[in-house]
Coordinates of N, CA and C in Angstrom, one line a residue:
X20 N -78.2 3.7 14.0 CA -78.1 4.5 12.9 C -77.8 3.8 11.5
X21 N -77.9 4.4 10.5 CA -77.8 3.7 9.4 C -77.1 4.3 8.2
X22 N -76.2 3.8 7.3 CA -75.6 4.4 6.4 C -76.7 5.0 5.4
X23 N -76.3 5.7 4.7 CA -77.2 6.3 3.7 C -77.5 5.2 2.5
X24 N -76.3 4.6 2.1 CA -76.4 3.6 1.3 C -77.3 2.4 1.6
X25 N -77.3 2.1 3.1 CA -78.0 1.1 3.3 C -79.9 1.2 3.3
X26 N -80.1 2.9 3.4 CA -81.4 3.0 3.1 C -82.0 3.3 1.6
X27 N -80.8 3.5 0.7 CA -81.3 3.7 -0.7 C -81.7 2.3 -1.1
X28 N -82.8 2.2 -1.8 CA -83.4 0.9 -2.3 C -84.1 0.1 -1.5
X29 N -84.3 0.5 -0.4 CA -85.4 -0.1 0.7 C -86.7 -0.2 -0.2
X30 N -87.6 -1.5 0.0 CA -88.8 -1.2 -0.5 C -89.6 -0.5 0.5
X31 N -90.8 0.0 0.3 CA -91.6 0.7 0.9 C -93.1 -0.3 1.2
X32 N -93.5 -0.5 2.5 CA -94.8 -1.2 2.6 C -95.6 -0.5 3.4
X33 N -97.0 -0.6 2.7 CA -98.2 -0.1 3.5 C -98.8 -1.2 4.5
X34 N -98.7 -0.8 6.1 CA -99.0 -1.5 7.0 C -100.4 -2.0 6.6
X35 N -101.2 -1.0 6.2 CA -102.5 -1.3 6.2 C -102.8 -2.3 5.1
X36 N -102.3 -2.3 3.9 CA -102.6 -2.8 2.7 C -101.7 -4.3 3.0
X37 N -100.6 -4.4 3.4 CA -99.9 -5.4 3.6 C -98.9 -5.8 2.2
X38 N -98.7 -4.5 1.2 CA -98.3 -4.6 0.2 C -97.0 -3.6 -0.1
X39 N -95.9 -3.9 -0.9 CA -94.9 -3.1 -1.3 C -95.7 -1.9 -2.2
X40 N -95.4 -0.6 -2.0 CA -96.0 0.4 -2.7 C -94.8 1.1 -3.2
X41 N -93.5 0.9 -3.2 CA -92.3 1.7 -3.7 C -91.3 1.4 -3.3
X42 N -90.3 1.9 -3.8 CA -88.7 2.0 -3.4 C -88.3 3.0 -3.0
X43 N -87.4 3.2 -2.0 CA -86.7 4.5 -1.8 C -85.4 4.8 -2.7
X44 N -85.9 5.6 -3.5 CA -85.0 6.1 -4.8 C -83.6 7.2 -4.3
X45 N -84.1 8.2 -3.7 CA -83.0 9.1 -3.1 C -83.4 9.8 -1.9
X46 N -82.2 10.2 -1.1 CA -82.6 11.0 0.0 C -82.4 12.3 -0.2
X47 N -83.3 13.0 0.2 CA -83.3 14.9 0.1 C -83.0 15.4 1.3
X48 N -81.9 16.1 1.2 CA -81.4 16.5 2.5 C -81.7 18.0 2.6
X49 N -82.4 18.4 4.1 CA -82.5 19.7 4.1 C -81.3 20.4 4.9
X50 N -80.5 21.2 4.5 CA -79.3 21.5 5.0 C -79.3 22.6 6.2
X51 N -80.0 23.2 6.6 CA -80.0 23.7 7.5 C -80.4 23.4 8.4
X52 N -81.0 21.9 8.8 CA -81.1 21.4 10.1 C -80.3 19.9 9.9
X53 N -79.7 20.0 8.6 CA -79.2 18.7 8.8 C -79.8 17.2 8.7
X54 N -80.9 17.3 8.0 CA -81.6 16.0 8.2 C -82.2 15.4 7.1
X55 N -82.4 14.2 6.9 CA -83.1 13.7 5.5 C -84.8 14.3 5.8
X56 N -84.8 15.1 4.8 CA -86.4 15.5 4.9 C -87.4 14.6 4.2
X57 N -87.1 14.0 3.0 CA -87.8 13.4 2.1 C -87.1 12.2 1.6
X58 N -87.9 11.2 1.3 CA -87.5 10.2 0.4 C -88.2 10.4 -1.2
X59 N -87.6 10.5 -2.0 CA -88.2 10.3 -3.4 C -88.2 8.7 -3.6
X60 N -89.5 8.5 -4.2 CA -90.2 7.3 -4.1 C -90.0 6.6 -6.0
X61 N -89.7 5.6 -6.1 CA -90.0 5.2 -7.2 C -91.1 3.8 -7.3
X62 N -91.9 4.1 -8.1 CA -93.1 3.3 -8.0 C -93.5 3.0 -9.6
X63 N -93.6 1.7 -10.1 CA -94.1 1.4 -11.6 C -95.2 1.8 -11.9
X64 N -96.0 1.7 -10.8 CA -97.2 2.4 -11.2 C -97.7 3.8 -11.5
X65 N -96.9 4.5 -10.9 CA -96.5 6.1 -10.8 C -95.9 6.5 -11.7
X66 N -95.6 6.1 -12.9 CA -94.5 6.4 -13.7 C -94.5 7.7 -14.3
X67 N -95.7 8.3 -14.2 CA -95.7 10.0 -14.4 C -95.8 10.7 -13.4
X68 N -94.6 11.9 -13.4 CA -94.6 12.8 -12.0 C -93.5 12.4 -11.2
X69 N -93.3 13.3 -10.3 CA -92.3 12.8 -9.1 C -93.0 12.7 -7.9
X70 N -92.6 11.6 -7.2 CA -93.4 11.1 -5.9 C -92.4 11.2 -4.7
X71 N -92.8 11.4 -3.5 CA -92.1 11.4 -2.3 C -92.8 11.4 -1.1
X72 N -92.1 10.6 -0.2 CA -92.3 10.4 1.1 C -91.6 11.3 2.3
X73 N -92.4 12.2 3.1 CA -91.9 12.9 3.9 C -91.1 12.0 5.1
X74 N -90.2 12.1 5.4 CA -89.7 11.2 6.5 C -90.5 11.1 8.0
X75 N -90.9 12.3 8.0 CA -91.9 12.3 9.3 C -93.0 11.3 9.0
X76 N -93.4 11.1 7.9 CA -94.3 10.0 8.0 C -94.0 8.4 7.3
X77 N -92.8 8.1 7.7 CA -92.4 7.0 7.8 C -92.6 6.3 9.5
X78 N -93.1 5.1 9.4 CA -93.3 4.7 10.6 C -92.1 3.8 11.4
X79 N -91.2 3.2 10.2 CA -90.3 2.6 10.4 C -89.1 2.7 9.0
X80 N -87.8 2.7 9.9 CA -86.8 2.5 8.6 C -86.2 1.5 9.3
X81 N -86.5 0.4 8.6 CA -85.5 -1.0 9.0 C -84.5 -1.8 8.3
X82 N -84.0 -2.7 8.7 CA -83.3 -3.5 7.7 C -83.8 -4.0 6.3
X83 N -84.9 -4.3 6.3 CA -85.5 -4.7 5.1 C -86.3 -3.7 4.5
X84 N -87.0 -2.9 5.2 CA -88.2 -2.0 4.4 C -88.2 -0.8 5.3
X85 N -88.8 0.2 4.6 CA -89.6 1.1 5.4 C -91.1 1.2 5.4
X86 N -91.6 1.2 6.6 CA -93.0 1.2 6.3 C -93.8 2.4 6.9
X87 N -95.0 2.5 6.3 CA -95.8 3.9 6.5 C -97.4 2.9 6.8
X88 N -97.9 4.0 7.3 CA -99.6 3.5 7.6 C -100.4 2.9 6.3
X89 N -100.2 4.0 5.1 CA -100.9 3.4 4.1 C -100.2 4.3 2.7
X90 N -100.7 3.9 1.6 CA -100.1 4.4 0.1 C -100.4 5.8 0.2
X91 N -101.2 6.4 1.0 CA -101.5 7.7 0.8 C -100.3 8.8 1.5
X92 N -99.3 8.1 2.2 CA -98.3 8.8 2.6 C -97.2 9.4 1.7
X93 N -97.4 8.6 0.5 CA -96.7 9.1 -0.7 C -97.4 9.5 -1.7
X94 N -96.8 11.0 -2.1 CA -97.6 12.2 -2.6 C -96.7 12.6 -3.8
X95 N -97.4 13.2 -4.7 CA -96.8 13.9 -5.8 C -96.1 15.1 -5.2
X96 N -94.7 15.5 -5.5 CA -94.3 16.6 -4.9 C -94.8 17.9 -4.7
X97 N -95.6 18.2 -5.6 CA -96.6 19.4 -5.9 C -97.4 19.6 -4.1
X98 N -97.5 18.3 -3.8 CA -98.6 18.5 -2.3 C -97.5 18.1 -1.1
X99 N -96.5 18.1 -1.3 CA -95.7 18.0 -0.2 C -94.8 19.4 0.1
X100 N -94.9 20.0 1.2 CA -94.5 21.1 1.6 C -92.9 21.4 1.3
X101 N -92.2 22.5 0.6 CA -91.0 22.6 0.4 C -90.1 21.7 -0.6
X102 N -91.1 20.1 -1.2 CA -90.3 19.5 -1.8 C -89.7 20.0 -3.1
X103 N -90.4 20.7 -3.8 CA -90.0 21.0 -4.9 C -88.5 22.0 -4.8
X104 N -88.8 23.0 -4.1 CA -87.4 23.6 -3.4 C -86.3 22.9 -3.1
X105 N -86.4 21.8 -2.2 CA -85.1 21.0 -1.9 C -84.8 20.2 -3.0
X106 N -85.6 19.7 -3.7 CA -85.1 18.8 -5.0 C -84.4 19.4 -5.7
X107 N -84.7 21.0 -6.3 CA -84.1 21.7 -6.9 C -82.9 22.2 -6.5
X108 N -82.6 22.5 -5.0 CA -81.5 23.0 -4.4 C -80.3 21.8 -4.5
X109 N -80.7 20.8 -4.7 CA -80.0 19.4 -5.1 C -78.7 19.4 -4.2
X110 N -79.0 19.6 -2.9 CA -77.9 19.2 -1.9 C -77.1 17.9 -1.8
X111 N -76.1 18.0 -1.7 CA -75.3 16.6 -1.6 C -74.6 16.4 -0.6
X112 N -74.7 15.6 0.5 CA -73.7 15.4 1.5 C -72.5 14.5 0.6
X113 N -72.7 13.4 0.3 CA -71.5 12.7 -0.1 C -70.8 13.5 -1.5
X114 N -69.6 13.6 -1.2 CA -68.7 14.5 -2.1 C -68.8 15.7 -1.6
X115 N -69.1 16.2 -0.6 CA -68.9 17.7 -0.1 C -67.7 18.0 0.5
X116 N -66.8 19.0 0.6 CA -65.8 19.0 1.1 C -66.0 19.2 2.6
X117 N -64.9 18.8 3.4 CA -64.9 19.0 4.8 C -63.8 20.1 5.4
X118 N -64.4 21.3 5.7 CA -63.4 22.5 6.3 C -63.1 22.6 7.6
X119 N -62.2 22.8 8.2 CA -62.3 23.2 9.7 C -62.5 24.3 9.8
X120 N -62.9 25.1 11.1 CA -63.2 26.0 11.2 C -61.7 27.3 11.3
X121 N -60.8 26.8 11.1 CA -59.7 27.4 10.7 C -59.1 27.3 9.4
X122 N -60.0 27.0 8.7 CA -59.9 27.1 7.2 C -59.0 25.9 6.3
X123 N -58.7 24.8 7.4 CA -57.8 23.4 6.6 C -58.8 22.7 6.2
X124 N -58.7 22.7 4.7 CA -59.5 21.3 4.1 C -58.9 20.1 4.3
X125 N -59.7 19.4 4.8 CA -59.8 18.0 5.8 C -59.9 16.7 4.4
X126 N -61.1 17.0 3.6 CA -61.1 15.8 2.9 C -62.3 15.9 2.4
X127 N -63.0 15.1 1.9 CA -64.6 15.0 1.4 C -65.3 13.8 1.8
X128 N -66.7 14.4 2.2 CA -67.2 12.9 2.7 C -67.5 11.9 1.7
X129 N -67.6 10.9 2.2 CA -67.6 9.6 1.5 C -69.2 8.9 1.8
X130 N -69.5 9.1 3.0 CA -70.9 8.5 3.5 C -71.3 9.1 4.7
X131 N -72.5 9.2 5.0 CA -73.2 9.8 6.0 C -74.2 8.7 6.8
X132 N -74.5 9.0 8.1 CA -75.2 8.0 8.9 C -76.5 8.8 9.4
X133 N -77.6 8.0 9.3 CA -78.9 8.9 9.6 C -79.5 7.7 11.0
X134 N -80.2 8.7 11.8 CA -80.8 8.3 12.9 C -82.2 7.8 12.3
X135 N -82.6 6.7 12.6 CA -83.4 5.8 11.9 C -84.8 6.7 12.6
X136 N -84.9 7.3 13.9 CA -86.1 7.5 14.5 C -86.5 9.2 13.8
X137 N -85.5 9.8 13.4 CA -85.6 11.1 13.3 C -85.2 11.7 12.1
X138 N -84.3 11.0 11.4 CA -84.0 11.5 10.1 C -82.9 12.0 10.3
X139 N -82.3 12.7 11.4 CA -80.9 13.7 11.4 C -80.0 12.7 11.2
X140 N -78.9 13.4 10.4 CA -77.8 13.2 10.0 C -76.7 13.0 11.2
X141 N -76.5 11.9 12.0 CA -75.7 11.7 13.0 C -74.1 11.8 13.2
X142 N -73.5 11.5 11.7 CA -72.2 11.4 11.7 C -71.8 11.4 10.2
X143 N -70.6 11.9 9.8 CA -70.2 11.8 8.4 C -68.9 10.7 8.4
X144 N -68.2 10.1 7.5 CA -67.2 9.7 7.1 C -66.5 10.3 6.2
X145 N -65.3 10.5 6.0 CA -64.7 11.3 5.2 C -63.3 10.6 4.7
X146 N -62.7 10.9 3.4 CA -61.6 10.5 2.9 C -60.7 11.6 3.1
X147 N -59.6 11.6 3.8 CA -58.8 12.6 4.1 C -58.0 13.0 3.3
X148 N -58.0 14.5 2.9 CA -57.4 15.0 1.6 C -56.1 14.4 1.6
X149 N -56.0 14.4 0.0 CA -54.5 13.7 -0.6 C -54.5 12.1 -0.3
X150 N -55.6 11.4 0.1 CA -55.3 9.9 0.2 C -56.7 9.2 -0.1
X151 N -56.4 8.1 -0.7 CA -57.6 7.4 -1.4 C -58.3 6.4 -0.6
X152 N -57.4 5.7 0.8 CA -57.9 4.9 1.6 C -57.8 5.2 3.3
X153 N -57.7 6.4 3.4 CA -57.7 7.1 4.9 C -59.0 7.7 5.4
X154 N -60.0 6.8 6.0 CA -61.1 7.2 6.2 C -61.1 7.7 7.9
X155 N -61.8 8.8 7.9 CA -62.0 9.3 9.5 C -63.6 9.9 9.5
X156 N -64.0 10.0 10.7 CA -65.5 10.3 11.2 C -65.4 11.6 12.1
X157 N -66.7 12.2 11.8 CA -66.8 13.2 12.8 C -68.5 13.0 12.9
X158 N -68.8 13.5 14.4 CA -70.5 13.2 14.5 C -71.1 14.7 14.6
X159 N -72.4 14.7 14.7 CA -73.1 15.7 14.5 C -72.8 16.9 15.5
X160 N -72.4 16.7 16.7 CA -71.9 17.7 17.5 C -70.9 18.8 17.1
X161 N -70.1 17.8 16.3 CA -68.9 18.5 15.4 C -69.2 19.5 14.4
X162 N -70.5 19.5 13.9 CA -70.9 20.2 12.8 C -71.0 21.5 13.1
X163 N -70.4 22.5 12.5 CA -70.9 23.9 12.7 C -72.0 24.4 11.5
X164 N -71.4 23.7 10.2 CA -72.6 24.3 9.2 C -72.7 23.0 8.0
X165 N -73.6 22.9 7.7 CA -74.0 22.1 6.3 C -73.7 23.0 5.4
X166 N -72.8 23.5 4.9 CA -72.8 24.5 3.8 C -73.1 24.4 2.3
X167 N -73.3 25.2 1.7 CA -73.7 25.1 0.1 C -72.6 24.2 -0.7
X168 N -71.2 24.5 0.0 CA -69.8 24.0 -0.8 C -69.3 23.4 0.1
X169 N -69.3 23.6 1.5 CA -68.5 22.9 2.4 C -69.2 22.4 3.7
X170 N -68.7 21.3 4.5 CA -69.3 21.2 5.7 C -68.3 21.6 6.8
X171 N -68.2 22.4 7.7 CA -67.4 23.3 8.6 C -67.8 22.3 9.7
X172 N -66.4 22.1 10.5 CA -66.6 21.5 11.6 C -65.8 22.4 12.6
X173 N -66.3 22.2 13.9 CA -65.7 23.0 14.9 C -64.3 22.8 15.3
X174 N -63.8 21.5 15.4 CA -62.9 21.2 16.2 C -62.0 19.6 15.6
X175 N -60.8 19.9 15.2 CA -60.2 18.9 14.2 C -60.0 17.5 15.5
X176 N -60.0 18.0 16.8 CA -59.4 17.2 17.8 C -60.5 16.0 18.1
X177 N -61.8 16.4 17.8 CA -62.7 15.9 17.7 C -63.2 14.5 16.4
X178 N -62.3 14.7 15.7 CA -62.4 13.7 14.6 C -61.8 12.2 15.1
X179 N -62.1 11.3 14.6 CA -62.1 10.1 15.2 C -62.0 9.0 14.2
X180 N -61.0 7.8 14.3 CA -60.9 6.9 13.3 C -61.8 5.8 13.3
X181 N -62.7 6.1 14.1 CA -64.0 5.0 14.1 C -65.0 5.5 14.6
X182 N -66.4 5.2 14.2 CA -67.5 5.7 14.8 C -67.6 5.4 16.4
X183 N -67.1 4.3 16.8 CA -67.1 3.6 18.1 C -65.9 4.4 18.9
X184 N -65.0 5.3 18.4 CA -63.9 5.7 19.2 C -64.9 6.9 20.1
X185 N -64.1 6.7 21.7 CA -64.7 7.9 22.3 C -64.1 9.3 22.0
X186 N -64.9 10.1 22.3 CA -64.3 11.5 21.9 C -63.1 11.9 23.0
X187 N -62.1 12.4 22.7 CA -60.9 12.6 23.6 C -60.5 14.0 23.9
X188 N -61.4 15.0 23.4 CA -61.3 16.4 23.8 C -62.5 17.3 23.4
X189 N -62.8 18.1 24.3 CA -64.0 19.0 24.3 C -64.1 19.9 23.1
X190 N -65.2 20.1 22.6 CA -65.4 20.8 21.3 C -64.8 22.4 21.8
X191 N -64.4 23.0 20.6 CA -64.0 24.5 20.8 C -65.3 25.0 20.3
X192 N -65.9 25.7 21.6 CA -67.1 26.1 21.5 C -67.3 27.6 20.6
X193 N -68.1 27.8 19.8 CA -68.5 29.0 19.1 C -69.7 29.2 19.5
X194 N -69.7 30.7 19.6 CA -71.0 31.5 19.9 C -72.2 31.2 18.8
X195 N -73.5 31.2 19.3 CA -74.7 30.9 18.5 C -74.5 31.8 17.4
X196 N -74.4 33.2 17.6 CA -74.1 34.3 16.8 C -73.3 33.8 15.5
X197 N -72.4 33.3 15.9 CA -71.3 33.2 14.8 C -71.9 32.3 14.1
X198 N -72.5 30.9 14.8 CA -72.8 29.6 13.9 C -74.1 30.0 12.9
X199 N -74.9 31.0 13.6 CA -75.9 31.4 12.8 C -75.7 32.2 11.6
X200 N -74.6 33.0 11.8 CA -74.2 34.1 10.7 C -73.4 33.3 9.7
X201 N -72.6 32.5 9.8 CA -72.3 31.2 9.0 C -73.4 30.5 8.1
X202 N -74.2 30.0 9.0 CA -75.3 29.0 8.2 C -76.1 30.1 7.5
X203 N -76.1 31.4 8.0 CA -77.1 32.2 7.2 C -76.4 32.5 5.9
X204 N -75.2 32.8 6.1 CA -74.4 33.0 4.7 C -74.2 32.1 3.9
X205 N -74.3 30.8 4.2 CA -74.2 29.6 3.3 C -75.6 29.3 2.8
X206 N -76.6 29.3 3.5 CA -78.0 29.2 2.7 C -78.5 30.5 2.2
X207 N -78.1 31.5 2.4 CA -78.8 32.5 1.6 C -78.2 32.9 0.2
X208 N -77.5 32.1 -0.1 CA -76.8 32.0 -1.7 C -78.0 31.5 -2.5
X209 N -77.9 31.6 -3.9 CA -79.0 31.5 -4.9 C -78.7 29.8 -4.8
X210 N -79.9 29.0 -4.9 CA -80.0 27.8 -4.9 C -79.1 27.4 -6.1
X211 N -79.1 27.9 -7.1 CA -78.5 27.6 -8.5 C -77.0 27.2 -8.0
X212 N -76.4 27.7 -7.3 CA -74.9 27.6 -7.1 C -74.7 26.2 -6.4
X213 N -75.9 25.7 -5.7 CA -75.9 24.5 -4.9 C -75.6 23.2 -5.8
X214 N -75.8 23.6 -7.1 CA -75.7 22.4 -8.0 C -74.2 22.6 -8.8
X215 N -73.5 23.1 -8.2 CA -71.9 23.2 -8.8 C -71.3 21.9 -8.9
X216 N -71.8 21.1 -8.1 CA -71.1 19.6 -8.3 C -71.5 19.1 -9.2
X217 N -72.6 19.7 -10.6 CA -72.7 19.1 -11.7 C -72.0 19.7 -12.8
X218 N -71.5 20.8 -12.4 CA -70.6 21.7 -13.6 C -69.2 21.1 -13.9
X219 N -68.8 21.0 -15.3 CA -68.2 20.3 -15.8 C -68.2 18.5 -15.8
X220 N -69.1 18.0 -15.7 CA -69.3 16.5 -15.9 C -69.9 16.7 -17.2
X221 N -70.3 15.4 -17.3 CA -70.8 15.0 -19.1 C -71.7 14.2 -19.0
X222 N -72.6 14.1 -19.8 CA -73.6 13.1 -20.0 C -73.4 11.9 -20.5
X223 N -73.5 10.8 -19.3 CA -73.6 9.4 -20.2 C -74.6 9.1 -21.1
X224 N -75.4 9.8 -21.3 CA -76.4 9.3 -22.1 C -77.3 10.8 -22.7
X225 N -78.0 10.5 -23.7 CA -79.1 11.8 -24.2 C -79.9 12.0 -23.0
X226 N -80.0 13.4 -22.6 CA -81.0 13.7 -22.0 C -82.4 14.4 -22.5
X227 N -83.3 13.3 -22.5 CA -84.5 13.7 -23.2 C -85.6 14.4 -22.1
X228 N -86.6 15.1 -22.5 CA -87.3 15.5 -22.0 C -88.5 14.7 -22.0
X229 N -89.7 14.4 -20.9 CA -90.6 13.7 -20.8 C -91.4 13.3 -22.1
X230 N -91.6 13.9 -23.1 CA -92.0 13.8 -24.7 C -91.1 13.7 -25.6
X231 N -90.2 13.3 -25.2 CA -88.9 12.7 -25.9 C -87.8 13.9 -26.6
X232 N -88.1 15.0 -26.2 CA -87.3 16.1 -27.1 C -86.0 16.1 -26.5
X233 N -85.0 16.1 -27.5 CA -83.3 16.1 -26.9 C -83.4 17.4 -26.3
X234 N -82.8 17.3 -24.9 CA -82.5 18.8 -24.3 C -80.7 18.8 -24.8
X235 N -80.1 17.6 -24.6 CA -78.6 17.6 -24.7 C -78.4 16.1 -24.8
X236 N -77.0 16.4 -25.9 CA -76.9 14.8 -26.3 C -75.9 14.2 -25.5
X237 N -75.3 13.2 -25.9 CA -74.5 12.4 -24.9 C -73.4 12.7 -25.1
X238 N -72.5 13.2 -24.2 CA -71.0 13.7 -24.0 C -70.9 15.0 -23.8
X239 N -72.0 15.7 -24.0 CA -72.1 17.1 -23.6 C -71.5 17.3 -22.3
X240 N -70.7 18.3 -22.1 CA -70.3 19.2 -20.9 C -71.2 19.8 -20.2
X241 N -71.4 19.7 -18.9 CA -72.7 20.2 -18.2 C -72.2 21.7 -17.9
X242 N -72.8 22.5 -18.5 CA -72.6 23.9 -17.7 C -73.8 24.5 -16.8
X243 N -73.2 25.8 -16.3 CA -74.3 26.3 -15.3 C -75.6 26.5 -16.3
X244 N -75.6 27.0 -17.5 CA -76.7 27.4 -18.2 C -77.4 26.2 -18.4
X245 N -77.1 25.1 -18.7 CA -77.7 23.7 -19.0 C -78.2 23.6 -17.6
X246 N -77.8 23.4 -16.6 CA -78.4 23.4 -15.3 C -79.5 24.2 -14.8
X247 N -79.2 25.5 -15.2 CA -80.4 26.5 -15.1 C -81.6 26.2 -16.1
X248 N -81.6 25.5 -17.0 CA -82.5 25.4 -18.1 C -83.1 24.1 -17.8
X249 N -82.1 23.3 -17.2 CA -82.9 21.9 -16.8 C -84.0 22.2 -15.6
X250 N -83.3 23.2 -14.7 CA -84.0 23.2 -13.5 C -85.7 24.0 -13.9
X251 N -85.4 24.8 -14.8 CA -86.8 25.7 -15.1 C -87.8 24.7 -15.9
X252 N -87.3 23.7 -16.4 CA -88.2 22.8 -17.1 C -89.1 22.0 -15.9
X253 N -88.2 21.6 -14.6 CA -88.6 20.8 -13.9 C -88.2 19.8 -13.1
X254 N -88.3 19.7 -11.8 CA -87.4 18.7 -11.0 C -87.4 17.3 -11.3
X255 N -88.2 16.7 -12.1 CA -88.1 15.5 -12.7 C -86.8 15.4 -13.6
X256 N -86.7 16.4 -14.7 CA -85.8 16.4 -15.5 C -84.5 16.6 -14.8
X257 N -84.3 17.6 -13.7 CA -83.4 17.8 -13.0 C -82.6 16.2 -12.2
X258 N -83.6 15.5 -12.0 CA -83.1 14.5 -11.2 C -82.4 13.6 -12.6
X259 N -83.0 13.5 -13.7 CA -82.8 12.5 -14.5 C -80.9 13.2 -15.0
X260 N -80.8 14.5 -15.0 CA -79.6 15.1 -15.0 C -78.6 14.6 -14.0
X261 N -79.2 14.4 -12.9 CA -77.9 14.0 -11.8 C -77.8 12.7 -12.0
X262 N -78.8 11.9 -12.5 CA -78.3 10.4 -12.6 C -77.7 10.0 -14.0
X263 N -77.6 11.2 -15.1 CA -76.8 11.0 -16.3 C -75.2 11.8 -16.3
X264 N -75.2 12.5 -15.3 CA -73.8 13.3 -15.0 C -72.9 12.6 -14.6
X265 N -72.0 12.3 -15.4 CA -70.5 11.4 -14.9 C -69.2 12.4 -15.1
X266 N -68.2 12.0 -14.3 CA -66.9 12.8 -14.2 C -66.5 12.3 -15.8
X267 N -65.5 13.7 -16.1 CA -64.7 13.4 -17.6 C -63.8 12.1 -17.5
X268 N -63.8 11.3 -18.1 CA -62.7 10.1 -17.7 C -61.5 10.6 -18.8

């Protein structure tokens, strides 16, 4: 498995052409299944529009590169099923709070790990609540819900100090109906709320439309109204908003 940070920035190579055809710019997560669904692709030749590579179209995700059969695997998002909705959903694993089934706030995710073959998120590391350097881990079987605001885990006893540490206790079982109800409650909320991580941050630079129109000036505090306006304009501007959003210093 790979850290998400080790996938970001990988070049994408076409095996038929033997050429580099893009770079992994962002990992798009599908929260109801807990997997990487898409790679957003940066390509200097396709500077207009937003392009994506479905994870299922990647032949390999290696240490040096992502490989695909041909350049046709990378498509404009309007041609990729559910791509626009997932991008606008804006689900982020890193920074998401970790909550126990009993309601205890345990910390926030600082990294996640991906199965190279399937794109499934197999584990997450998180900074313990109230600490800046105490890192713990939980594996996919211990995840009850990838929620809009929190990741809910089954059993605190299954949290480990390293990825290789053996599990020491059996999971507290929760019925499928309870898990499904929780997942449904999380994912049935309006997608706009999933972008709550942006609210209260400020713009590090002017936010401009593709035509150069000023949408919001540098230093503007991001509000829910601004997020909704940007989403209405389109996913490309929404991604730009994500890049420019920084915490208030």
